[in-house]
Tab-separated table of C-alpha atoms and ligand atoms in Angstrom:
chain	number	residue	atom	x	y	z
A	1	MET	CA	72.413	-73.610	87.475
A	2	SER	CA	69.792	-71.314	85.879
A	3	ASN	CA	72.264	-68.977	83.975
A	4	ASN	CA	73.212	-71.846	81.802
A	5	VAL	CA	71.065	-70.707	78.924
A	6	ASN	CA	71.362	-67.583	76.990
A	7	SER	CA	68.730	-64.855	76.108
A	8	ALA	CA	67.325	-66.968	73.406
A	9	GLY	CA	66.737	-70.023	75.553
A	10	GLU	CA	69.856	-71.654	74.024
A	11	SER	CA	72.016	-74.237	76.048
A	12	LEU	CA	75.285	-72.930	77.108
A	13	GLU	CA	76.720	-76.428	78.507
A	14	HIS	CA	80.177	-77.305	78.242
A	15	GLY	CA	81.596	-79.339	75.197
A	16	ARG	CA	78.816	-77.851	72.822
A	17	PRO	CA	80.499	-76.846	69.634
A	18	ILE	CA	80.578	-72.983	69.010
A	19	VAL	CA	80.686	-70.792	65.991
A	20	ILE	CA	81.776	-67.198	66.701
A	21	ARG	CA	80.380	-65.254	63.513
A	22	ASN	CA	81.187	-62.153	61.770
A	23	GLY	CA	83.861	-60.245	64.047
A	24	ILE	CA	87.042	-58.681	63.511
A	25	VAL	CA	89.571	-61.648	64.624
A	26	ILE	CA	92.597	-60.314	66.164
A	27	THR	CA	94.508	-63.595	65.562
A	28	MET	CA	98.032	-62.828	67.151
A	29	ASP	CA	99.183	-65.593	64.976
A	30	ASP	CA	102.950	-65.418	63.716
A	31	GLN	CA	101.795	-62.723	61.051
A	32	HIS	CA	99.669	-61.202	63.379
A	33	ARG	CA	96.754	-61.460	61.085
A	34	VAL	CA	93.755	-59.409	61.599
A	35	LEU	CA	90.719	-60.647	59.761
A	36	LYS	CA	87.555	-58.662	59.070
A	37	ASN	CA	84.164	-60.277	59.039
A	38	SER	CA	85.343	-63.658	60.265
A	39	ASP	CA	84.113	-66.710	62.082
A	40	VAL	CA	85.849	-68.986	64.450
A	41	LEU	CA	84.867	-72.555	64.925
A	42	VAL	CA	85.406	-74.372	68.093
A	43	VAL	CA	84.639	-78.118	68.572
A	44	GLY	CA	85.986	-80.382	71.113
A	45	GLY	CA	88.050	-77.499	72.957
A	46	VAL	CA	90.175	-76.931	69.985
A	47	ILE	CA	90.077	-74.069	67.501
A	48	LYS	CA	88.844	-76.080	64.445
A	49	GLU	CA	88.521	-73.420	61.736
A	50	ILE	CA	88.938	-69.642	61.003
A	51	GLY	CA	87.368	-67.922	57.927
A	52	THR	CA	83.995	-66.604	56.495
A	53	LYS	CA	80.674	-68.267	56.315
A	54	LEU	CA	82.082	-71.247	58.019
A	55	GLY	CA	79.789	-74.477	58.416
A	56	ALA	CA	79.328	-75.662	61.519
A	57	PRO	CA	78.588	-79.092	63.023
A	58	GLU	CA	74.892	-80.048	64.107
A	59	GLY	CA	74.043	-78.553	67.379
A	60	ALA	CA	76.542	-75.926	67.210
A	61	LEU	CA	75.828	-72.577	69.232
A	62	SER	CA	76.190	-69.585	67.156
A	63	ILE	CA	77.279	-66.429	68.488
A	64	ASP	CA	77.004	-63.002	66.575
A	65	ALA	CA	80.235	-61.035	66.995
A	66	SER	CA	79.309	-58.389	64.633
A	67	GLY	CA	80.565	-55.042	65.701
A	68	GLY	CA	82.878	-56.728	68.155
A	69	ILE	CA	86.564	-58.119	68.252
A	70	ILE	CA	87.502	-61.830	68.603
A	71	MET	CA	90.874	-61.937	70.518
A	72	PRO	CA	92.683	-64.473	72.168
A	73	GLY	CA	92.052	-65.159	75.957
A	74	MET	CA	94.552	-62.843	77.838
A	75	ILE	CA	97.313	-64.394	80.300
A	76	ASP	CA	98.230	-63.002	83.584
A	77	THR	CA	101.759	-64.194	84.617
A	78	HIS	CA	101.654	-62.884	88.310
A	79	ARG	CA	98.858	-62.404	90.658
A	80	HIS	CA	98.521	-62.972	94.372
A	81	MET	CA	95.021	-64.256	94.173
A	82	TRP	CA	95.001	-65.117	97.675
A	83	GLN	CA	94.875	-61.490	98.595
A	84	THR	CA	91.566	-60.489	96.594
A	85	ALA	CA	89.397	-60.869	99.775
A	86	MET	CA	91.404	-57.628	100.794
A	87	ARG	CA	90.186	-55.834	97.664
A	88	GLY	CA	91.403	-52.050	97.634
A	89	TYR	CA	92.230	-52.088	101.256
A	90	GLY	CA	95.932	-51.297	100.317
A	91	ALA	CA	95.036	-48.484	97.449
A	92	ASP	CA	97.165	-45.922	99.130
A	93	TRP	CA	100.122	-48.047	100.121
A	94	SER	CA	103.789	-47.867	99.236
A	95	LEU	CA	105.547	-51.247	98.821
A	96	SER	CA	106.978	-50.955	102.366
A	97	GLN	CA	103.406	-50.758	103.841
A	98	TYR	CA	102.450	-53.660	101.927
A	99	PHE	CA	105.530	-55.602	103.270
A	100	VAL	CA	104.771	-54.641	106.914
A	101	TRP	CA	101.199	-55.703	106.635
A	102	TYR	CA	101.475	-58.790	104.778
A	103	TYR	CA	104.829	-60.006	105.460
A	104	LEU	CA	105.221	-58.985	109.004
A	105	GLN	CA	102.167	-58.215	110.660
A	106	HIS	CA	99.014	-59.801	109.112
A	107	GLY	CA	99.888	-62.361	106.584
A	108	LYS	CA	100.310	-65.229	109.328
A	109	ASN	CA	96.708	-64.656	110.300
A	110	PHE	CA	95.377	-66.011	106.631
A	111	ARG	CA	93.716	-69.492	107.342
A	112	PRO	CA	93.099	-72.190	104.523
A	113	GLU	CA	89.747	-70.851	104.138
A	114	ASP	CA	90.806	-67.141	103.491
A	115	ILE	CA	93.169	-68.410	100.687
A	116	TYR	CA	90.314	-70.101	99.314
A	117	ALA	CA	88.105	-67.168	99.401
A	118	GLY	CA	90.755	-64.819	97.728
A	119	ASN	CA	91.517	-67.339	95.210
A	120	LEU	CA	87.842	-68.230	94.409
A	121	LEU	CA	86.923	-64.449	94.002
A	122	SER	CA	90.117	-63.704	91.985
A	123	GLY	CA	89.588	-66.549	89.570
A	124	ILE	CA	86.116	-65.759	88.810
A	125	GLU	CA	87.139	-62.041	88.297
A	126	ALA	CA	89.837	-63.079	85.996
A	127	ILE	CA	87.543	-65.234	83.641
A	128	ASP	CA	84.944	-62.423	83.677
A	129	ALA	CA	87.698	-59.861	82.506
A	130	GLY	CA	88.741	-62.173	79.864
A	131	VAL	CA	91.827	-63.229	81.460
A	132	THR	CA	91.825	-66.956	80.551
A	133	THR	CA	95.197	-67.990	82.140
A	134	SER	CA	96.179	-66.756	85.370
A	135	VAL	CA	99.411	-67.428	87.480
A	136	ASP	CA	98.627	-67.611	91.082
A	137	TRP	CA	101.769	-66.217	92.673
A	138	SER	CA	100.684	-67.715	96.055
A	139	HIS	CA	103.100	-66.870	98.818
A	140	GLY	CA	100.710	-67.216	101.403
A	141	LEU	CA	100.942	-70.764	101.861
A	142	SER	CA	102.164	-71.207	105.200
A	143	SER	CA	101.113	-74.917	105.472
A	144	THR	CA	100.036	-77.636	102.674
A	145	GLN	CA	96.489	-77.225	104.329
A	146	HIS	CA	96.712	-73.599	102.766
A	147	ALA	CA	98.137	-75.090	99.395
A	148	ASP	CA	95.197	-77.775	99.213
A	149	ALA	CA	92.757	-74.906	99.762
A	150	ALA	CA	94.386	-72.848	97.033
A	151	VAL	CA	94.277	-75.575	94.375
A	152	ASP	CA	90.563	-76.303	95.499
A	153	ALA	CA	89.474	-72.933	94.800
A	154	LEU	CA	91.566	-72.919	91.270
A	155	GLU	CA	89.671	-76.063	90.432
A	156	ALA	CA	86.413	-74.845	91.311
A	157	VAL	CA	86.735	-72.168	88.453
A	158	PRO	CA	86.603	-73.047	84.869
A	159	GLY	CA	89.690	-71.051	84.053
A	160	ARG	CA	93.330	-72.101	83.193
A	161	PHE	CA	95.629	-71.453	86.508
A	162	VAL	CA	99.230	-72.103	87.331
A	163	LEU	CA	99.774	-72.389	91.015
A	164	ALA	CA	103.149	-70.577	91.954
A	165	TYR	CA	103.793	-72.313	95.355
A	166	GLY	CA	105.418	-69.750	97.831
A	167	ASN	CA	105.407	-68.946	101.640
A	168	ILE	CA	106.475	-65.644	102.964
A	169	GLN	CA	106.233	-67.145	106.620
A	170	ALA	CA	109.302	-69.285	105.932
A	171	ALA	CA	112.601	-69.094	103.949
A	172	PRO	CA	112.337	-70.899	100.686
A	173	TRP	CA	115.315	-73.196	101.625
A	174	GLU	CA	112.827	-74.335	104.590
A	175	TRP	CA	109.595	-75.039	103.073
A	176	SER	CA	110.791	-76.209	99.695
A	177	VAL	CA	112.734	-79.073	101.192
A	178	ALA	CA	109.963	-80.230	103.453
A	179	PRO	CA	108.577	-83.836	102.552
A	180	GLU	CA	105.045	-82.492	102.763
A	181	PHE	CA	105.669	-79.829	99.930
A	182	LYS	CA	106.873	-82.650	97.598
A	183	GLU	CA	103.853	-84.805	98.738
A	184	PHE	CA	101.635	-81.928	97.992
A	185	TYR	CA	103.115	-81.609	94.490
A	186	SER	CA	102.818	-85.049	93.365
A	187	ARG	CA	99.213	-85.594	94.926
A	188	ARG	CA	97.908	-82.500	93.316
A	189	PHE	CA	99.379	-82.242	90.148
A	190	SER	CA	100.321	-84.170	86.784
A	191	ALA	CA	102.484	-82.880	83.936
A	192	ASN	CA	99.796	-83.515	81.418
A	193	ASN	CA	97.211	-81.077	83.010
A	194	ASP	CA	97.099	-77.873	80.707
A	195	MET	CA	94.534	-76.433	83.033
A	196	LEU	CA	96.460	-76.406	86.132
A	197	GLY	CA	100.454	-75.712	85.896
A	198	PHE	CA	102.971	-75.423	88.595
A	199	GLN	CA	105.709	-73.268	89.562
A	200	MET	CA	107.669	-72.594	92.718
A	201	ALA	CA	107.593	-68.853	93.784
A	202	PHE	CA	110.356	-67.154	95.878
A	203	ASP	CA	112.729	-64.227	96.061
A	204	VAL	CA	116.654	-64.334	96.011
A	205	LEU	CA	117.828	-61.769	98.372
A	206	GLY	CA	121.185	-61.317	97.150
A	207	ASP	CA	123.258	-63.084	100.241
A	208	GLU	CA	126.529	-64.027	98.842
A	209	ALA	CA	126.120	-67.538	100.365
A	210	PHE	CA	123.126	-67.929	98.211
A	211	PRO	CA	120.796	-69.808	100.817
A	212	GLU	CA	118.196	-70.138	98.280
A	213	LYS	CA	120.097	-72.617	96.208
A	214	PRO	CA	118.446	-75.715	97.975
A	215	ALA	CA	114.960	-74.300	96.754
A	216	PHE	CA	116.349	-74.132	93.221
A	217	ASP	CA	117.586	-77.694	93.558
A	218	VAL	CA	114.159	-78.864	94.518
A	219	ALA	CA	112.691	-76.990	91.496
A	220	LYS	CA	115.423	-78.910	89.205
A	221	GLU	CA	114.331	-82.220	90.897
A	222	LEU	CA	110.914	-81.850	90.350
A	223	GLY	CA	111.311	-80.293	86.862
A	224	VAL	CA	109.223	-77.163	87.611
A	225	PRO	CA	109.925	-73.503	86.828
A	226	VAL	CA	110.682	-70.939	89.145
A	227	THR	CA	109.024	-67.492	89.343
A	228	THR	CA	110.830	-64.473	91.297
A	229	HIS	CA	110.495	-60.888	92.109
A	230	ALA	CA	113.637	-59.340	90.460
A	231	GLY	CA	114.634	-55.615	90.210
A	232	VAL	CA	112.590	-54.482	93.174
A	233	PHE	CA	114.329	-51.433	94.487
A	234	GLY	CA	115.496	-51.880	97.788
A	235	VAL	CA	114.691	-55.699	98.022
A	236	THR	CA	116.050	-57.766	95.126
A	237	GLY	CA	118.691	-56.533	92.542
A	238	ASP	CA	121.718	-57.265	90.611
A	239	ASN	CA	123.131	-59.454	93.339
A	240	SER	CA	120.384	-61.900	92.946
A	241	ILE	CA	120.540	-61.932	89.163
A	242	ARG	CA	124.347	-62.778	89.283
A	243	LEU	CA	124.040	-65.413	92.029
A	244	MET	CA	121.320	-67.291	89.993
A	245	HIS	CA	123.121	-66.772	86.757
A	246	ASP	CA	126.324	-68.108	88.075
A	247	HIS	CA	124.741	-70.960	89.951
A	248	ASP	CA	123.000	-72.142	86.685
A	249	CYS	CA	119.649	-71.249	88.294
A	250	MET	CA	117.968	-69.571	85.632
A	251	GLY	CA	116.580	-70.926	82.192
A	252	PRO	CA	113.870	-70.044	79.385
A	253	ASP	CA	111.212	-70.994	81.956
A	254	THR	CA	112.229	-68.727	84.649
A	255	VAL	CA	110.019	-65.766	84.970
A	256	PHE	CA	111.419	-62.705	86.522
A	257	VAL	CA	108.786	-60.422	87.907
A	258	HIS	CA	109.045	-56.523	87.504
A	259	CYS	CA	112.726	-56.497	86.399
A	260	SER	CA	112.783	-52.672	87.099
A	261	THR	CA	115.801	-51.556	88.804
A	262	LEU	CA	118.649	-53.634	87.476
A	263	SER	CA	121.971	-52.963	85.506
A	264	ASP	CA	123.042	-53.705	82.053
A	265	ASP	CA	124.953	-56.532	83.276
A	266	SER	CA	121.593	-58.270	84.827
A	267	TYR	CA	119.629	-57.480	81.711
A	268	HIS	CA	122.215	-59.216	79.563
A	269	ARG	CA	122.199	-62.191	81.804
A	270	ILE	CA	118.565	-62.660	81.842
A	271	ALA	CA	118.519	-62.089	77.922
A	272	ALA	CA	121.263	-64.716	77.596
A	273	SER	CA	119.296	-67.440	79.676
A	274	GLY	CA	115.811	-67.040	77.636
A	275	GLY	CA	114.189	-66.164	80.799
A	276	SER	CA	111.078	-63.756	80.319
A	277	ALA	CA	109.793	-60.538	82.581
A	278	SER	CA	106.574	-60.226	83.829
A	279	VAL	CA	105.642	-56.304	83.982
A	280	SER	CA	103.081	-55.261	86.458
A	281	THR	CA	102.909	-51.693	85.155
A	282	GLU	CA	100.232	-50.452	87.650
A	283	SER	CA	102.018	-51.980	90.438
A	284	GLU	CA	105.448	-50.488	89.809
A	285	GLN	CA	104.003	-47.087	89.111
A	286	SER	CA	102.260	-46.962	92.438
A	287	ALA	CA	104.276	-49.396	94.954
A	288	GLY	CA	107.776	-48.316	93.762
A	289	GLN	CA	109.648	-51.289	92.531
A	290	GLY	CA	111.056	-49.215	90.007
A	291	TYR	CA	110.071	-47.656	86.547
A	292	PRO	CA	107.997	-50.179	84.721
A	293	SER	CA	110.431	-52.056	82.724
A	294	SER	CA	109.087	-52.554	79.259
A	295	TRP	CA	110.992	-49.647	77.754
A	296	ILE	CA	114.164	-51.146	78.892
A	297	LEU	CA	113.325	-54.766	78.428
A	298	ARG	CA	112.779	-54.016	74.757
A	299	GLN	CA	116.388	-52.841	74.424
A	300	TYR	CA	117.861	-56.130	75.602
A	301	ASP	CA	115.149	-58.376	73.683
A	302	ILE	CA	113.967	-59.720	76.857
A	303	PRO	CA	110.552	-61.380	76.217
A	304	ILE	CA	107.553	-59.611	78.145
A	305	SER	CA	104.424	-60.559	79.719
A	306	LEU	CA	101.880	-58.659	81.601
A	307	SER	CA	100.758	-59.075	85.167
A	308	HIS	CA	98.212	-57.501	87.640
A	309	ASP	CA	100.117	-58.351	90.826
A	310	THR	CA	97.253	-57.895	93.414
A	311	SER	CA	93.779	-56.572	93.848
A	312	VAL	CA	94.882	-55.434	97.505
A	313	TRP	CA	95.859	-52.251	95.287
A	314	TRP	CA	94.757	-52.480	91.714
A	315	SER	CA	91.815	-53.703	89.760
A	316	ALA	CA	92.368	-56.917	87.715
A	317	ASP	CA	91.141	-55.448	84.562
A	318	PHE	CA	93.740	-56.403	81.895
A	319	PHE	CA	92.606	-53.582	79.452
A	320	THR	CA	93.950	-51.288	82.138
A	321	ALA	CA	97.109	-53.252	82.376
A	322	MET	CA	97.676	-52.986	78.745
A	323	ARG	CA	96.806	-49.343	78.586
A	324	ALA	CA	98.979	-48.425	81.573
A	325	THR	CA	102.046	-50.221	79.882
A	326	ALA	CA	101.503	-48.498	76.657
A	327	GLY	CA	101.441	-45.210	78.780
A	328	SER	CA	104.344	-45.954	80.859
A	329	ASP	CA	106.500	-47.106	77.944
A	330	ARG	CA	105.700	-43.996	75.767
A	331	SER	CA	106.184	-41.750	78.907
A	332	ARG	CA	109.702	-42.933	79.235
A	333	GLN	CA	110.515	-42.584	75.373
A	334	HIS	CA	109.421	-39.080	75.615
A	335	PHE	CA	111.336	-38.551	78.966
A	336	GLU	CA	114.430	-39.776	77.879
A	337	SER	CA	114.233	-38.121	74.388
A	338	GLN	CA	113.352	-34.645	76.070
A	339	LEU	CA	116.564	-35.179	78.382
A	340	LYS	CA	118.536	-34.963	75.068
A	341	GLY	CA	116.632	-31.851	73.879
A	342	GLU	CA	114.873	-34.008	71.300
A	343	GLN	CA	111.292	-34.525	70.265
A	344	VAL	CA	109.682	-38.168	69.756
A	345	ILE	CA	108.305	-38.383	66.233
A	346	ASN	CA	107.624	-41.821	66.138
A	347	LEU	CA	106.369	-44.023	69.141
A	348	ASP	CA	108.531	-47.105	69.778
A	349	VAL	CA	105.584	-49.180	71.276
A	350	ARG	CA	102.413	-49.830	69.370
A	351	CYS	CA	98.971	-51.160	70.747
A	352	GLU	CA	99.921	-54.288	68.655
A	353	GLU	CA	102.766	-55.090	70.559
A	354	VAL	CA	101.346	-54.575	74.025
A	355	ILE	CA	98.326	-56.887	72.879
A	356	HIS	CA	101.305	-59.459	71.949
A	357	TRP	CA	102.633	-59.410	75.516
A	358	ALA	CA	99.267	-59.763	77.079
A	359	THR	CA	98.476	-62.863	75.128
A	360	ARG	CA	101.534	-64.446	73.150
A	361	GLY	CA	103.968	-63.149	75.814
A	362	GLY	CA	102.240	-64.996	78.544
A	363	ALA	CA	101.913	-68.142	76.635
A	364	LYS	CA	105.786	-68.125	76.062
A	365	ALA	CA	106.533	-67.157	79.649
A	366	LEU	CA	104.509	-70.397	80.708
A	367	GLY	CA	105.884	-72.618	78.149
A	368	LEU	CA	102.435	-72.742	76.602
A	369	GLU	CA	102.913	-71.245	73.273
A	370	ASP	CA	102.083	-74.377	71.349
A	371	LYS	CA	98.592	-74.434	72.956
A	372	ILE	CA	97.520	-71.010	73.904
A	373	GLY	CA	97.954	-67.234	73.352
A	374	SER	CA	96.547	-66.915	69.722
A	375	ILE	CA	93.629	-67.856	67.717
A	376	GLU	CA	95.028	-70.431	65.116
A	377	VAL	CA	93.589	-73.894	63.850
A	378	GLY	CA	94.632	-76.597	66.400
A	379	LYS	CA	95.208	-74.516	69.409
A	380	ARG	CA	93.092	-74.969	72.647
A	381	ALA	CA	90.131	-72.648	72.495
A	382	ASP	CA	90.691	-69.682	74.900
A	383	VAL	CA	88.738	-67.005	72.983
A	384	VAL	CA	87.478	-63.587	74.013
A	385	LEU	CA	84.614	-61.498	72.243
A	386	VAL	CA	84.824	-57.845	73.133
A	387	LYS	CA	81.495	-56.368	72.008
A	388	ASN	CA	79.273	-54.094	73.852
A	389	ASP	CA	76.230	-52.875	71.786
A	390	ASN	CA	75.242	-50.632	74.659
A	391	SER	CA	78.353	-48.775	75.091
A	392	PRO	CA	79.088	-45.543	72.823
A	393	ALA	CA	82.926	-46.378	73.494
A	394	MET	CA	82.469	-49.450	71.456
A	395	PHE	CA	81.859	-47.966	67.938
A	396	PRO	CA	83.276	-47.199	65.414
A	397	ILE	CA	86.114	-49.913	65.507
A	398	ILE	CA	88.592	-48.516	62.957
A	399	ASN	CA	91.640	-49.463	64.570
A	400	PRO	CA	91.183	-53.243	66.262
A	401	TYR	CA	94.591	-53.145	68.110
A	402	GLY	CA	94.267	-49.661	69.330
A	403	HIS	CA	90.389	-50.017	70.327
A	404	VAL	CA	91.403	-52.832	72.513
A	405	VAL	CA	94.391	-51.174	74.300
A	406	MET	CA	93.049	-47.496	74.430
A	407	GLN	CA	89.258	-47.898	74.150
A	408	ALA	CA	87.783	-51.112	75.788
A	409	GLN	CA	87.356	-52.267	79.369
A	410	ARG	CA	86.277	-55.441	80.954
A	411	ALA	CA	82.768	-54.690	81.010
A	412	ASP	CA	83.008	-54.695	77.157
A	413	VAL	CA	83.749	-58.318	77.494
A	414	ASP	CA	80.687	-60.480	75.910
A	415	THR	CA	81.845	-63.769	75.617
A	416	VAL	CA	84.851	-65.835	77.215
A	417	VAL	CA	85.407	-69.271	75.845
A	418	ILE	CA	88.016	-71.090	78.051
A	419	ASP	CA	89.204	-74.819	76.590
A	420	GLY	CA	86.251	-74.555	74.263
A	421	ASN	CA	83.747	-73.975	77.115
A	422	ILE	CA	81.532	-70.890	77.482
A	423	VAL	CA	82.347	-69.473	80.883
A	424	LYS	CA	80.859	-65.935	80.168
A	425	HIS	CA	78.140	-64.958	77.635
A	426	GLU	CA	76.077	-61.884	77.006
A	427	HIS	CA	78.079	-60.249	79.724
A	428	LYS	CA	76.997	-62.711	82.274
A	429	LEU	CA	79.121	-65.484	83.977
A	430	VAL	CA	78.136	-68.774	82.939
A	431	GLY	CA	77.724	-71.838	85.510
A	432	ILE	CA	79.358	-69.549	88.261
A	433	ASP	CA	78.159	-69.454	91.766
A	434	LEU	CA	79.155	-65.803	92.686
A	435	GLY	CA	77.037	-66.012	95.767
A	436	ALA	CA	79.366	-68.667	97.344
A	437	ALA	CA	82.727	-66.540	96.464
A	438	ARG	CA	80.956	-63.516	98.156
A	439	THR	CA	79.895	-65.442	101.337
A	440	ALA	CA	83.339	-66.845	101.711
A	441	THR	CA	84.951	-63.429	101.129
A	442	GLU	CA	82.594	-61.714	103.826
A	443	LYS	CA	83.557	-64.475	106.268
A	444	THR	CA	87.072	-63.823	105.796
A	445	VAL	CA	86.925	-60.088	105.862
A	446	SER	CA	85.072	-60.180	109.360
A	447	PHE	CA	87.639	-62.724	110.520
A	448	LEU	CA	90.572	-60.621	109.751
A	449	ALA	CA	88.907	-57.438	110.844
A	450	ASP	CA	88.280	-59.194	114.145
A	451	THR	CA	91.616	-60.687	114.610
A	452	ILE	CA	93.376	-57.399	113.671
A	453	GLY	CA	91.251	-55.355	115.799
A	454	GLU	CA	89.633	-52.001	114.708
A	455	GLU	CA	92.255	-49.453	115.360
A	456	ALA	CA	94.913	-51.359	113.537
A	457	TRP	CA	92.415	-52.270	110.680
A	458	VAL	CA	91.435	-48.655	110.202
A	459	SER	CA	95.306	-47.478	110.550
A	460	GLY	CA	96.497	-50.190	108.060
A	461	MET	CA	94.197	-48.870	105.330
A	462	ASN	CA	95.174	-45.399	106.062
A	463	PRO	CA	98.775	-44.538	106.120
A	464	GLU	CA	100.051	-41.296	107.564
A	465	LEU	CA	100.113	-38.440	105.134
A	466	THR	CA	102.951	-36.134	105.266
A	467	GLU	CA	102.192	-32.415	105.224
A	468	ARG	CA	102.222	-31.132	101.720
A	469	GLN	CA	104.983	-28.314	101.119
A	470	ILE	CA	103.930	-25.584	98.694
A	471	ASN	CA	106.555	-23.806	96.838
A	472	GLU	CA	107.198	-20.191	97.887
A	473	ASN	CA	105.968	-18.112	95.285
A	474	PRO	CA	108.018	-14.564	94.166
A	475	TYR	CA	104.927	-13.196	92.337
A	476	LYS	CA	101.934	-11.348	93.704
A	477	TYR	CA	99.513	-10.888	91.018
A	478	VAL	CA	97.296	-8.042	91.386
A	479	LYS	CA	94.721	-7.171	88.780
B	1	LIG	ZN1	104.248	-59.731	93.443
């Protein structure tokens, strides 16, 4: 492909050693060291050395990181990638409008090629934004042909992915026990593949008979983690957590998505199990699962990772995810404090911790902390260079953590290295066929629009607006 060389004509072929020089390195190692004017050497897919004026092997590509920040690749633990072809369609939706459109009305219209289109576009978008690992919370898999299409797309993108298999068109105790599901799993997945992991994705609705139990049994039998939407106002709540806990269906590898509207008891149960929470702040703020939960998860010492949920509403810019999470956490701290008539002097959450959630937190949630999530010698090389010499917002860099969370955006991602391979450089994707993603997406959009019909298409995008009530004003101000 023509974009496999940089502006100096140097090859960006995969497998080549890379040395990234003279950047500010946010390591996110155990000491959270931040190193100035430092180099990161990548050889054979692994971070080989970190330091100053490093020697590099013959043929290594040298990347100038001066004026930029070298950080670990970000990790998104919950994204419905299959919905990406419908980008922005539901920007004005509430959660119930989303449920009606996808779960009840139109989700069943998605064909395998539509799952493929969404996943392909979302996978490319993720690596472009510096998100090197994404969990594809794929609950549109109404057949294993759909699932094969999902995996085909993930394998067509040089990123790290986890397929979280789900199917909103059938109950979890139905699809998970079907022989073709297990056949699909054993055919497409192996335990040793760091680039493509597997989870089972389904929700527990709180029925005392706990009908979801057979799905958990399948997860145990296959030895795969479960990810579940938990603490979603009006949908999943404390009963779901209690049932999972009482039936021994949670553990350190369980990911609880949102975790917003839960009682003390539920948070204690999750914390005791070692499970983690995936916070999708923009989603919770806009859709209504409950207040974004990082502020309360902290009080129970529940590990946190971040996620973007779906591009049918929001962007997949993980800098925005971090910024929104810092803001919502602080907003709640001020709110709780002001209810007591007190002013906040010291903020509880710092940008450093939010970056931890976006990197190490994701690695921990996925059981990959020994492989990814930080820039440390011996780890797989998932590395992002945030640098943009053309942007007035990218200098001066005085506070690296603060700069990443409060100033940077995905257009500032200069270089992305995944498993030691360059997938983006000089702000351009490398070896990616964006045209193929565009064509697949256009076909899906026109198919869905034709199937749904114009009237439903337009009304689905434009929910009813109730008349705004303006408060009566006792004053008349005449000058
Ligand atoms: Zn979700």
